[in-house]
XYZ file of C-alpha atoms in Angstrom:
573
model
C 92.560 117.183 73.046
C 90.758 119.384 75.617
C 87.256 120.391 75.159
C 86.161 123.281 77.246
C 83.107 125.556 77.413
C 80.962 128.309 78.842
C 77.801 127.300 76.819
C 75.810 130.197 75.210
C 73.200 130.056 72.302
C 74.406 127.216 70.001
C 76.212 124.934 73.054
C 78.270 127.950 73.999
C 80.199 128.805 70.300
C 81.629 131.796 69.545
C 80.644 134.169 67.108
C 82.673 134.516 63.801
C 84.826 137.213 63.912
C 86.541 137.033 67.010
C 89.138 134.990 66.030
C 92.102 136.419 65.087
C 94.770 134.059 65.176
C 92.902 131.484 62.532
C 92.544 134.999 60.360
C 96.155 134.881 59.927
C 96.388 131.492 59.034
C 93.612 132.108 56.392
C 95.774 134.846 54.544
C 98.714 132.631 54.436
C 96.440 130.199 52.087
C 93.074 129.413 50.712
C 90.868 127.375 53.166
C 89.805 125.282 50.515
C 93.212 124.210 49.688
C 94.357 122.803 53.510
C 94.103 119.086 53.536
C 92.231 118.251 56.959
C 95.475 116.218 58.217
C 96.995 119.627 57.876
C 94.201 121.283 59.437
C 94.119 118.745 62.456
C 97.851 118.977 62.758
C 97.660 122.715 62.732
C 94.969 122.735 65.383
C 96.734 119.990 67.987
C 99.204 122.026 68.003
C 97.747 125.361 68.366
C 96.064 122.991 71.546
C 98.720 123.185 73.474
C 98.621 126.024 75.660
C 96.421 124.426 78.400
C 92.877 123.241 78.521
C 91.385 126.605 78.767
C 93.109 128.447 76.086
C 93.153 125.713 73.740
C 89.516 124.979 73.860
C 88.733 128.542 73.352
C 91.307 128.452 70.405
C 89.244 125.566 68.698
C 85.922 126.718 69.357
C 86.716 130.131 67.665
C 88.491 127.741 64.471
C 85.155 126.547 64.096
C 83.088 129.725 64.075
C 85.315 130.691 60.592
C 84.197 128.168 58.113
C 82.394 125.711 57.648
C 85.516 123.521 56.520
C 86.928 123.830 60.065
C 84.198 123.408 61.809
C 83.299 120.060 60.067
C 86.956 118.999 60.441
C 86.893 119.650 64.226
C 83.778 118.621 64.748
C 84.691 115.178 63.057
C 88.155 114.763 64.538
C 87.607 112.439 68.141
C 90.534 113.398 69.296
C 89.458 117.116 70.090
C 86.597 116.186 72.269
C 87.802 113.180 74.352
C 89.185 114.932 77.406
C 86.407 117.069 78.761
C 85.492 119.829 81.270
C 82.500 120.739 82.599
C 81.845 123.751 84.319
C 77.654 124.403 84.997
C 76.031 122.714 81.613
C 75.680 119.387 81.403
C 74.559 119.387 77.501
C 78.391 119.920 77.075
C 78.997 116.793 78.444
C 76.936 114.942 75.951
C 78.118 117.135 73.083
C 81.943 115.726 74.077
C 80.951 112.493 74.154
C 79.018 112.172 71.275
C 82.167 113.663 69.357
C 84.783 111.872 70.928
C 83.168 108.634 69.540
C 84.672 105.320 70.743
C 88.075 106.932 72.092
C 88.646 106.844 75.989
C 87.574 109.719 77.808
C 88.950 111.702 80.434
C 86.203 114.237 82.253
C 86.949 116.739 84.767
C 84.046 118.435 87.056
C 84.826 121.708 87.916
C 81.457 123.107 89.964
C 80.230 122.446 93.267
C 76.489 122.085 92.427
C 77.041 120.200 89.246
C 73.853 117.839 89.686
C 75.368 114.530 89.966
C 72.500 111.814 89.242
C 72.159 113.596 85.982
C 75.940 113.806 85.094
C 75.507 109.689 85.481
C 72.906 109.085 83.135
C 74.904 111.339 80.571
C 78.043 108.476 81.389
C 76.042 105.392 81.791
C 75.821 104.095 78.300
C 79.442 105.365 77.750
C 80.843 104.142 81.014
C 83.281 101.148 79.699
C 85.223 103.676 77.661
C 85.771 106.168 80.616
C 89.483 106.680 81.545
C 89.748 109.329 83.815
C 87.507 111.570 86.555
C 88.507 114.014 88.213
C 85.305 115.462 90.242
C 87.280 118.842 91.691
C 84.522 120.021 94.270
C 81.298 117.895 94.936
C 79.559 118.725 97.753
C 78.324 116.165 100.392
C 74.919 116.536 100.214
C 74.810 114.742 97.063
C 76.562 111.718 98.400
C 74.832 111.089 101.732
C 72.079 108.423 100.289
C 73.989 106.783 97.261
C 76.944 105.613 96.198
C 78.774 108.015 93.843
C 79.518 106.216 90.922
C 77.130 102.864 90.715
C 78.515 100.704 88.246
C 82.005 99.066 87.216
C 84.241 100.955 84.835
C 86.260 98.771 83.124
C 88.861 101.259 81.109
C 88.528 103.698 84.188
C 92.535 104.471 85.253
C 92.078 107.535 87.508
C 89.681 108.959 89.794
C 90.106 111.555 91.608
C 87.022 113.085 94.095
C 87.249 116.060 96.232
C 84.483 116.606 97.966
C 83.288 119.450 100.253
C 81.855 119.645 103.483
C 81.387 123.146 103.918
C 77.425 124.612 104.928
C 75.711 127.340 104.346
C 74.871 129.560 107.534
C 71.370 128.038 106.947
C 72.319 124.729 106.416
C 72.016 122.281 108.653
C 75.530 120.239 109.141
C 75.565 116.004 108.660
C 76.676 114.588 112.011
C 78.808 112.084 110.521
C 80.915 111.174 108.054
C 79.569 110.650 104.423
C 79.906 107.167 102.915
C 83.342 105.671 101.920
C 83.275 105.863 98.073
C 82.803 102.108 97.310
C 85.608 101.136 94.512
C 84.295 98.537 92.053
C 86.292 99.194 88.854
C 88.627 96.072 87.821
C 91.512 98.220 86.039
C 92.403 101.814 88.621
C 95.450 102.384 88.818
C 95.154 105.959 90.378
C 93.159 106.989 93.257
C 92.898 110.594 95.196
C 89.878 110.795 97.710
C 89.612 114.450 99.146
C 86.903 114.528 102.411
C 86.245 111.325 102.224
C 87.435 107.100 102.978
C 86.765 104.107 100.359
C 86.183 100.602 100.581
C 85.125 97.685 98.115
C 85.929 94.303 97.240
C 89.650 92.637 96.780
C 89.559 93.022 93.090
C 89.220 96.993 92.969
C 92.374 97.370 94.640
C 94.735 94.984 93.524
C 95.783 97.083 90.397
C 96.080 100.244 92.366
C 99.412 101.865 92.276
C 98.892 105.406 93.290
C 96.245 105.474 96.180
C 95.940 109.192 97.957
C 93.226 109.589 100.725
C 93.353 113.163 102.610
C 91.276 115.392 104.891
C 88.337 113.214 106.361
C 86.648 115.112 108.405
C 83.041 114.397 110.335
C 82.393 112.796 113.712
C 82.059 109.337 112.837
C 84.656 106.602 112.315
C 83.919 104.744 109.202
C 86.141 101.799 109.370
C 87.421 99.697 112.041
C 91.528 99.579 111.831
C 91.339 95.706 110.946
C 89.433 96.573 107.809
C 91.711 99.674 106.731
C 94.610 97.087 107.280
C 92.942 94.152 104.934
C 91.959 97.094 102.604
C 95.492 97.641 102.108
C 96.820 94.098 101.909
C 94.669 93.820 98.723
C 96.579 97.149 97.376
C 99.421 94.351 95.731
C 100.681 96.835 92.779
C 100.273 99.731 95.336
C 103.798 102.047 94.724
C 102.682 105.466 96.364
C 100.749 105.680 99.426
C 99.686 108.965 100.966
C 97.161 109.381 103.962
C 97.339 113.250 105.279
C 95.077 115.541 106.281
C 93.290 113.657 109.169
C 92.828 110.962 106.957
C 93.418 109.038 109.601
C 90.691 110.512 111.602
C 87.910 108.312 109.660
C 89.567 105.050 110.985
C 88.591 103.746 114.783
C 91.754 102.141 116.233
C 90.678 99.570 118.225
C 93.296 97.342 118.532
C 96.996 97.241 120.122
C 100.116 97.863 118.173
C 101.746 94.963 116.278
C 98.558 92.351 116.867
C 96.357 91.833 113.932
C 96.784 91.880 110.438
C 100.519 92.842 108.866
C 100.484 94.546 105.756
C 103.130 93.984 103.326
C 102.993 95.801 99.959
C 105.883 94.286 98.032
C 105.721 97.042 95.029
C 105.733 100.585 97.767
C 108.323 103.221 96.816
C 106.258 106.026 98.650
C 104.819 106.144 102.192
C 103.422 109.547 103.459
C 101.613 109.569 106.686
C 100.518 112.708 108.566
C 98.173 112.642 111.361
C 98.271 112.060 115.528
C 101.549 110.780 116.633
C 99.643 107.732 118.648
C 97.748 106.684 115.274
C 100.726 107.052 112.638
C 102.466 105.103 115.242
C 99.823 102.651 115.223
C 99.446 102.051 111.895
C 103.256 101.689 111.639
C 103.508 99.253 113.994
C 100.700 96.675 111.108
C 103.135 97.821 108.482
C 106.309 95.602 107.163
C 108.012 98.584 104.999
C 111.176 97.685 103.152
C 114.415 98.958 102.376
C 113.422 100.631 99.192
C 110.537 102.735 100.519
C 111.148 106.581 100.834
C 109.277 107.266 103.957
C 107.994 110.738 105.221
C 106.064 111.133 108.704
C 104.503 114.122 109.674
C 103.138 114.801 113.059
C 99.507 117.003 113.419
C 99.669 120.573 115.267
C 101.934 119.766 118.648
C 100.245 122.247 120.871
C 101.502 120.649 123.945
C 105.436 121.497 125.049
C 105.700 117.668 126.293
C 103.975 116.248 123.442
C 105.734 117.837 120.921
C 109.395 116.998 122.745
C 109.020 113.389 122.265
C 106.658 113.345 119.193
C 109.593 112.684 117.243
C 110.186 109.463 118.356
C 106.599 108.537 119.446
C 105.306 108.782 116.145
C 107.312 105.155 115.526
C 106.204 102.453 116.647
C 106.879 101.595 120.284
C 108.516 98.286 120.436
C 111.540 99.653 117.887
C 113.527 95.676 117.402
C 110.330 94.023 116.791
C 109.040 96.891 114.546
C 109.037 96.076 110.297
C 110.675 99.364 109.221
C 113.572 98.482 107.288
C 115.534 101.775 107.823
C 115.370 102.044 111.401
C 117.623 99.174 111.073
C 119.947 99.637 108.301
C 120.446 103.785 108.765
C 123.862 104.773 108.319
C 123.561 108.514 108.013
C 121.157 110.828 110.582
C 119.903 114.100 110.624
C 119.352 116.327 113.177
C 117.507 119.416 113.078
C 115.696 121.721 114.774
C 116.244 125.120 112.536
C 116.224 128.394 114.361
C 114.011 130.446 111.729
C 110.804 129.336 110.633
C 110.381 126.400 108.269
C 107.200 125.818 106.757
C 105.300 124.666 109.836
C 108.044 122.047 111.186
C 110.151 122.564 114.832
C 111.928 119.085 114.420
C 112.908 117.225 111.735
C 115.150 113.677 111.508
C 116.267 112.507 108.746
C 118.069 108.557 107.759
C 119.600 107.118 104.929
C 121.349 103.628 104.289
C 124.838 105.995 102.528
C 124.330 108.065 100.106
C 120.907 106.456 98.711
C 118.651 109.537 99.094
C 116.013 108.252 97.068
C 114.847 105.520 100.169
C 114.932 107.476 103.381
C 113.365 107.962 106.637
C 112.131 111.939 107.611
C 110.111 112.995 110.377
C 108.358 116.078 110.976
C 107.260 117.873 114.200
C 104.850 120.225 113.290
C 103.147 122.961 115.235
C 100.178 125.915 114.180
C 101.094 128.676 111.829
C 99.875 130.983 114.647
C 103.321 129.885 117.051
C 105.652 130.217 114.329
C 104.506 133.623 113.457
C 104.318 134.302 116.929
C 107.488 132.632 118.400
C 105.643 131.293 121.126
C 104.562 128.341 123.088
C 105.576 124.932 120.957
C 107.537 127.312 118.102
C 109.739 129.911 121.124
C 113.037 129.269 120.864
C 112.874 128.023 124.652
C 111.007 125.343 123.145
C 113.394 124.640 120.383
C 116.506 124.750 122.713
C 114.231 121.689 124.866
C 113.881 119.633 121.503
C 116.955 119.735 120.758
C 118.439 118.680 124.230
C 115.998 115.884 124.340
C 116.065 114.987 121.142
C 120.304 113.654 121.826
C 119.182 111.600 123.876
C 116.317 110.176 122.175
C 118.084 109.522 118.839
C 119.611 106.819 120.124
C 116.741 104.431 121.086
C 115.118 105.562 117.564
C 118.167 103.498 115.901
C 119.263 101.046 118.683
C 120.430 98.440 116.734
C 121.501 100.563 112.954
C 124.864 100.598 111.943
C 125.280 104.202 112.321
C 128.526 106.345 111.377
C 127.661 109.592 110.335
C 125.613 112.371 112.614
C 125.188 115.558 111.337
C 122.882 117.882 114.312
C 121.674 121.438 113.402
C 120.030 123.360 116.646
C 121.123 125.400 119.815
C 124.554 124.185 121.260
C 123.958 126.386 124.343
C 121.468 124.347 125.460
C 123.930 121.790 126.242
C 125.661 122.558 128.824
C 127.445 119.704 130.478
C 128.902 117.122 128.976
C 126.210 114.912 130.047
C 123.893 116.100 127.500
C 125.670 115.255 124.813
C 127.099 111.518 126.202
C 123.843 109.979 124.953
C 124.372 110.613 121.401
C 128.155 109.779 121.724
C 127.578 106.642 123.497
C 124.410 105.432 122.004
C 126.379 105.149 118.351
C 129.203 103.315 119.432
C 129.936 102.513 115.221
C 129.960 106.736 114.971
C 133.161 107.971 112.738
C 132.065 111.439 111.686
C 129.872 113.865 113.650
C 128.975 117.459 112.209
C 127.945 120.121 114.826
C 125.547 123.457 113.314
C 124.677 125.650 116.042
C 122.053 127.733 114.701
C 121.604 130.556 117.304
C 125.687 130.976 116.867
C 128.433 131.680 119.354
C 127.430 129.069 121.123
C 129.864 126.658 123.281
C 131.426 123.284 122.043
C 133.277 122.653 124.849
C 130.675 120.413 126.424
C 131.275 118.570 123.501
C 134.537 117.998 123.726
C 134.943 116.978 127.325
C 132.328 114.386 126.658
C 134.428 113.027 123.913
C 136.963 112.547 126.201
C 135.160 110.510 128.634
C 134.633 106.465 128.948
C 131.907 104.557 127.223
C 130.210 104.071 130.520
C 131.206 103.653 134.401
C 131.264 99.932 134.016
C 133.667 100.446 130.250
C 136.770 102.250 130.447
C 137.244 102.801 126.588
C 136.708 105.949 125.382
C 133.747 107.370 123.768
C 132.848 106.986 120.301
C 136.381 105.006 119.629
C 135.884 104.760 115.965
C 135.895 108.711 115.610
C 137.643 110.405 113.111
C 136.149 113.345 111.913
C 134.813 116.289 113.516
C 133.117 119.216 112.024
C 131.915 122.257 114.421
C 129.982 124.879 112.943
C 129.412 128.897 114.061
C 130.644 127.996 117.301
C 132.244 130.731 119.474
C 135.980 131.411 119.169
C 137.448 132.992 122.491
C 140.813 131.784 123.654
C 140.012 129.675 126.726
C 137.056 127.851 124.813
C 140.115 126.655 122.386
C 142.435 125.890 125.020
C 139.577 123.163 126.254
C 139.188 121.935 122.970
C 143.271 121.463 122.577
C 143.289 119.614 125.978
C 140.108 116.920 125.298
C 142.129 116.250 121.912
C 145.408 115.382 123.849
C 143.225 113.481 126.040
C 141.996 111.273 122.647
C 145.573 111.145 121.191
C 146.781 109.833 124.917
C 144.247 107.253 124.874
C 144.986 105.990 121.449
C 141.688 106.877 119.773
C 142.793 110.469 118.020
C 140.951 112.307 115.228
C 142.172 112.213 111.521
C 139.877 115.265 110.536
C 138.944 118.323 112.250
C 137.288 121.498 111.203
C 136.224 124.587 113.684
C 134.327 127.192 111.657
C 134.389 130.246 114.824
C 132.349 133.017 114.496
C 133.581 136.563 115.339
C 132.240 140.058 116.008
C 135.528 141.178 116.081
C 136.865 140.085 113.444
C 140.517 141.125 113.360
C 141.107 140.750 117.333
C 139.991 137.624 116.819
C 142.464 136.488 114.422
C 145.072 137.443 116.288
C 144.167 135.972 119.393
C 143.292 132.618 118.071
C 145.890 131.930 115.049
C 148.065 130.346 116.900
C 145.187 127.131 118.059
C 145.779 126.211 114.418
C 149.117 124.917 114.503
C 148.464 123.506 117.827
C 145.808 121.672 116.461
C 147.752 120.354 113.446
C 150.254 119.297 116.024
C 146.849 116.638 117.078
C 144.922 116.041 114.356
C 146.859 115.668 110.936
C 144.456 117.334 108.692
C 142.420 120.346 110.829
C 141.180 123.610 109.728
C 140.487 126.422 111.403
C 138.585 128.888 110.085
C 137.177 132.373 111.177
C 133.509 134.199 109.968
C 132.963 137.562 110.078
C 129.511 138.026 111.488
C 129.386 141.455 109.899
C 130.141 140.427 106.121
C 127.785 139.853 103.971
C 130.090 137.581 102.132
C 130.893 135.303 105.313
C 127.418 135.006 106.632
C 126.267 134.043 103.264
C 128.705 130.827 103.591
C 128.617 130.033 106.641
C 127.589 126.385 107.009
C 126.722 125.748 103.343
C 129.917 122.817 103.178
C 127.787 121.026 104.961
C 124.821 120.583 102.787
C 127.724 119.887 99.391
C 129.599 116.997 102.007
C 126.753 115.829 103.835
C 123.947 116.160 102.302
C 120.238 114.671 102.845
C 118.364 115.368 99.347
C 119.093 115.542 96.071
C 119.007 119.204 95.601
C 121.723 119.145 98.473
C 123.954 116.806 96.633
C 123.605 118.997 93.405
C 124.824 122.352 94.627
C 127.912 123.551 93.069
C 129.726 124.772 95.908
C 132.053 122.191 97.965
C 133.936 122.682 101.093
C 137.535 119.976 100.793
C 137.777 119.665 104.316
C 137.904 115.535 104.667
């Protein structure tokens, strides 16, 4: 149960009187007449309502009679997960209380004076299950470690600590200390402005292990030791380094020489920080098939930078490379969205099928200030660049995968030969169904189409992408002629013996009706081609139409779970 206080006179209790709720409970009976299991089981469950409101809901049950407050005073299980704002007395009233059950303590000030908090937890140290120290600041933890001694119940830790001055102040120049593990039994671990070390043993039960924002001008740890800090991490299932926490490590040492690190019990990786260091790290790194991976780039602030941080952020010799996915990827995403998400330009996403528990995604990411702005690494001049680049880049991501399904959201006007989109169609010579989104809209597939109907390469006369079936183009536009060149590069396929089995072409129209007429005949010229084709015509002025435009794609290809769950299916295969 949570204990939680502001302490006044008397350790912070309430006066009687305020406490309406147990007032009710006292006119349904006599006091004298509840049996203190029914009391206890009366007040866990009034407990429930969060650690604030149920602390303050006990503390009030004890200022109405002495019967209460003897029966929560005496029950351990009321005062065993504790919170300490400014008094430390609270502390030792908890833990006096909670007697010999674990304990789980949460620091919620700043300025809470730390040497004293550890004399408080000495003597009760091997019973300690959980810390969580919200906001320390750094000045307490520049000449000592900040907890001294071996915990041996302790499960979870979690430190945040601040690095933020006064205008008075004078700032540290470097980093503070790495918080030196030493307890045998952790299983959790979230460091906030800060790195850790210690010996084998404190990280060999770890299964959660979290290390974010480091900031400071000093490196703390050579990239050798970071790498035999994680070999130790054996149990390790969830590993997360963002917020510069890669910033505290000095990477001295080429990619793919040095230590390996193989963690035989991962399920999570999460790695944000500079594309060269991710990659880096990567590179030391044997991740298998069952690892959902997520890569995040830091601010791209550079137009050329941020075009081929989506594949730089891998490691740079690809075959050699340990990542399990970039080799078994049967599905890819491609997008680079035309509004604003979060603060991502670029994304990629893999899968091995449908599994999309254990994927691959990448994220370009660029300042808040651009997207708001639309400008520099976040205009959509930039956006139409990524996207052209990033067909022809997809390719040597995956050299060697056994890729058959490409679904690519962006700016189809920025391809505007056929040679921009050969890359892609070559590169994936296993490819059977390719989805197009153009996200600006009414933009041109015809490039497209003529590079489908072109040879492998000058030196192989087969055509393109020869195991093609299905084609799905997306809020493309929907004139006559645009058609016509569609028609022709599909007799071209049919004539060479490689011809589609599925085609959709969703058009968009401003006019709606004109547009109807002049294009309903395409449809059964295409069903002349392709046996099962769809052609089918948005208004861009109804609500109705805009609203589902492009949403099939998510139900019949999608990428995530909450994808895969939506209702709503397009039956175009």
């Amino acid at each position: 149960m949570k204990m939680y206080a502001r302490p006044g006179p008397d350790h912070g209790m309430p006066a009687a009187g305020h406490l309406g709720l147990s007032q009710g409970l006292v006119r349904r009976g006599h006091i004298g007449t509840f049996p203190n299991e029914v009391l206890i089981k009366i007040f866990t469950d009034l407990g429930t309502s969060g650690w604030t409101g149920a602390s303050r809901i006990l503390l009030q049950a004890m200022s109405t009679c002495r019967k209460w407050r003897d029966v929560i005073r005496g029950t351990p299980e009321f005062w065993n997960e504790i919170h300490v704002i400014r008094h430390l007395e609270w502390l030792g009233i908890c833990l006096e209380r909670s007697q010999q059950l674990p304990i789980h303590i949460s620091f919620h000030w700043s300025r809470i004076h730390l040497l004293q908090a550890l004399g408080y937890l000495h003597q009760h140290k091997d019973r300690i299950a959980s810390i969580n120290v919200r906001s320390l600041h750094c000045e307490q933890v520049k000449d000592h470690v900040i907890f001294p001694w071996n915990m041996l119940q302790l499960k979870t830790l979690n430190v945040v600590l601040e690095h933020e001055h006064a205008d008075n102040a004078t700032p540290h120049s470097g980093r503070c200390p790495p918080l030196v593990l030493t307890s045998p039994s952790l299983e959790e671990l979230t460091v906030h402005g800060l790195t850790i070390d210690g010996h084998p043993p404190a990280f060999s039960s770890l299964r959660r292990l979290s290390i974010r924002a480091c900031s400071g001008t000093r490196k703390t740890h050579r990239l050798p030791r970071f790498l035999d800090i994680l070999k130790t991490c054996v149990s390790l299932e969830e590993l997360d380094l963002q917020e510069t926490a890669l910033d505290a490590i000095l990477f001295d040492i080429p990619q793919a020489t040095g230590p390996m690190v193989v963690l035989p019990r991962l399920r999570d990786l999460f790695i944000s920080g500079k594309v060269e260091e991710v990659s880096n790290l990567l590179s030391h790194m044997e991740v298998g098939p069952s690892v959902n991976i997520y890569l995040e780039t830091d601010y791209q602030e550079d137009l050329s930078r941020a075009t081929f941080a989506i594949r730089n952020i891998l490691p740079l010799d690809i075959p050699q490379s340990k990542l399990a996915i970039l080799r078994s990827a049967t599905r890819l995403l491609l997008e680079v969205p035309n509004a604003s998400y979060e603060d991502g330009v670029m994304f990629i996403t893999a899968t091995r099928g449908m599994d999309l528990d254990h994927k691959l995604h990448i994220a370009v990411r660029v300042s808040a200030e651009h997207l708001e702005a639309g400008d520099g690494t976040a205009s959509r001049d930039a956006k139409a660049t990524y996207f052209l680049n990033a067909l022809e880049i997809l390719p040597t991501m995956f050299p060697t995968a056994p890729v058959h399904t490409i679904v690519c959201r962006g700016e189809i006007a920025a391809c505007e030969d056929p040679s921009d989109w050969l890359p892609l169609c070559a590169g994936f010579p296993r490819l059977t169904t390719l989805v197009i989104d153009d996200s600006i809209r009414f933009g041109d597939a015809v490039p497209l189409f003529r590079a489908l109907a072109s040879p492998q390469s000058p030196d192989d006369s087969r055509p393109v992408c020869r195991f093609l079936e299905s084609i799905w183009i997306c809020n493309t536009d929907g004139e006559v002629d645009r058609l016509e060149e569609i028609r022709k590069c599909l007799m071209w396929r049919a004539a060479n013996q490689v011809p589609l089995k599925r085609l959709r072409l969703e058009v968009v129209a401003s006019e709606y009706d004109a547009t109807i007429l002049r294009v309903s005949e395409y449809q059964a010229h295409f069903a002349q081609l392709v046996p099962n084709s769809s052609l089918v015509i948005w208004d861009i002025y109804n609500p109705d139409h805009v609203r589902r435009m492009s949403r099939g794609i998510d139900v019949e290809m999608p990428f995530d779970r909450r994808s895969s769950s939506d209702s709503m299916a397009v039956d175009w295969m």
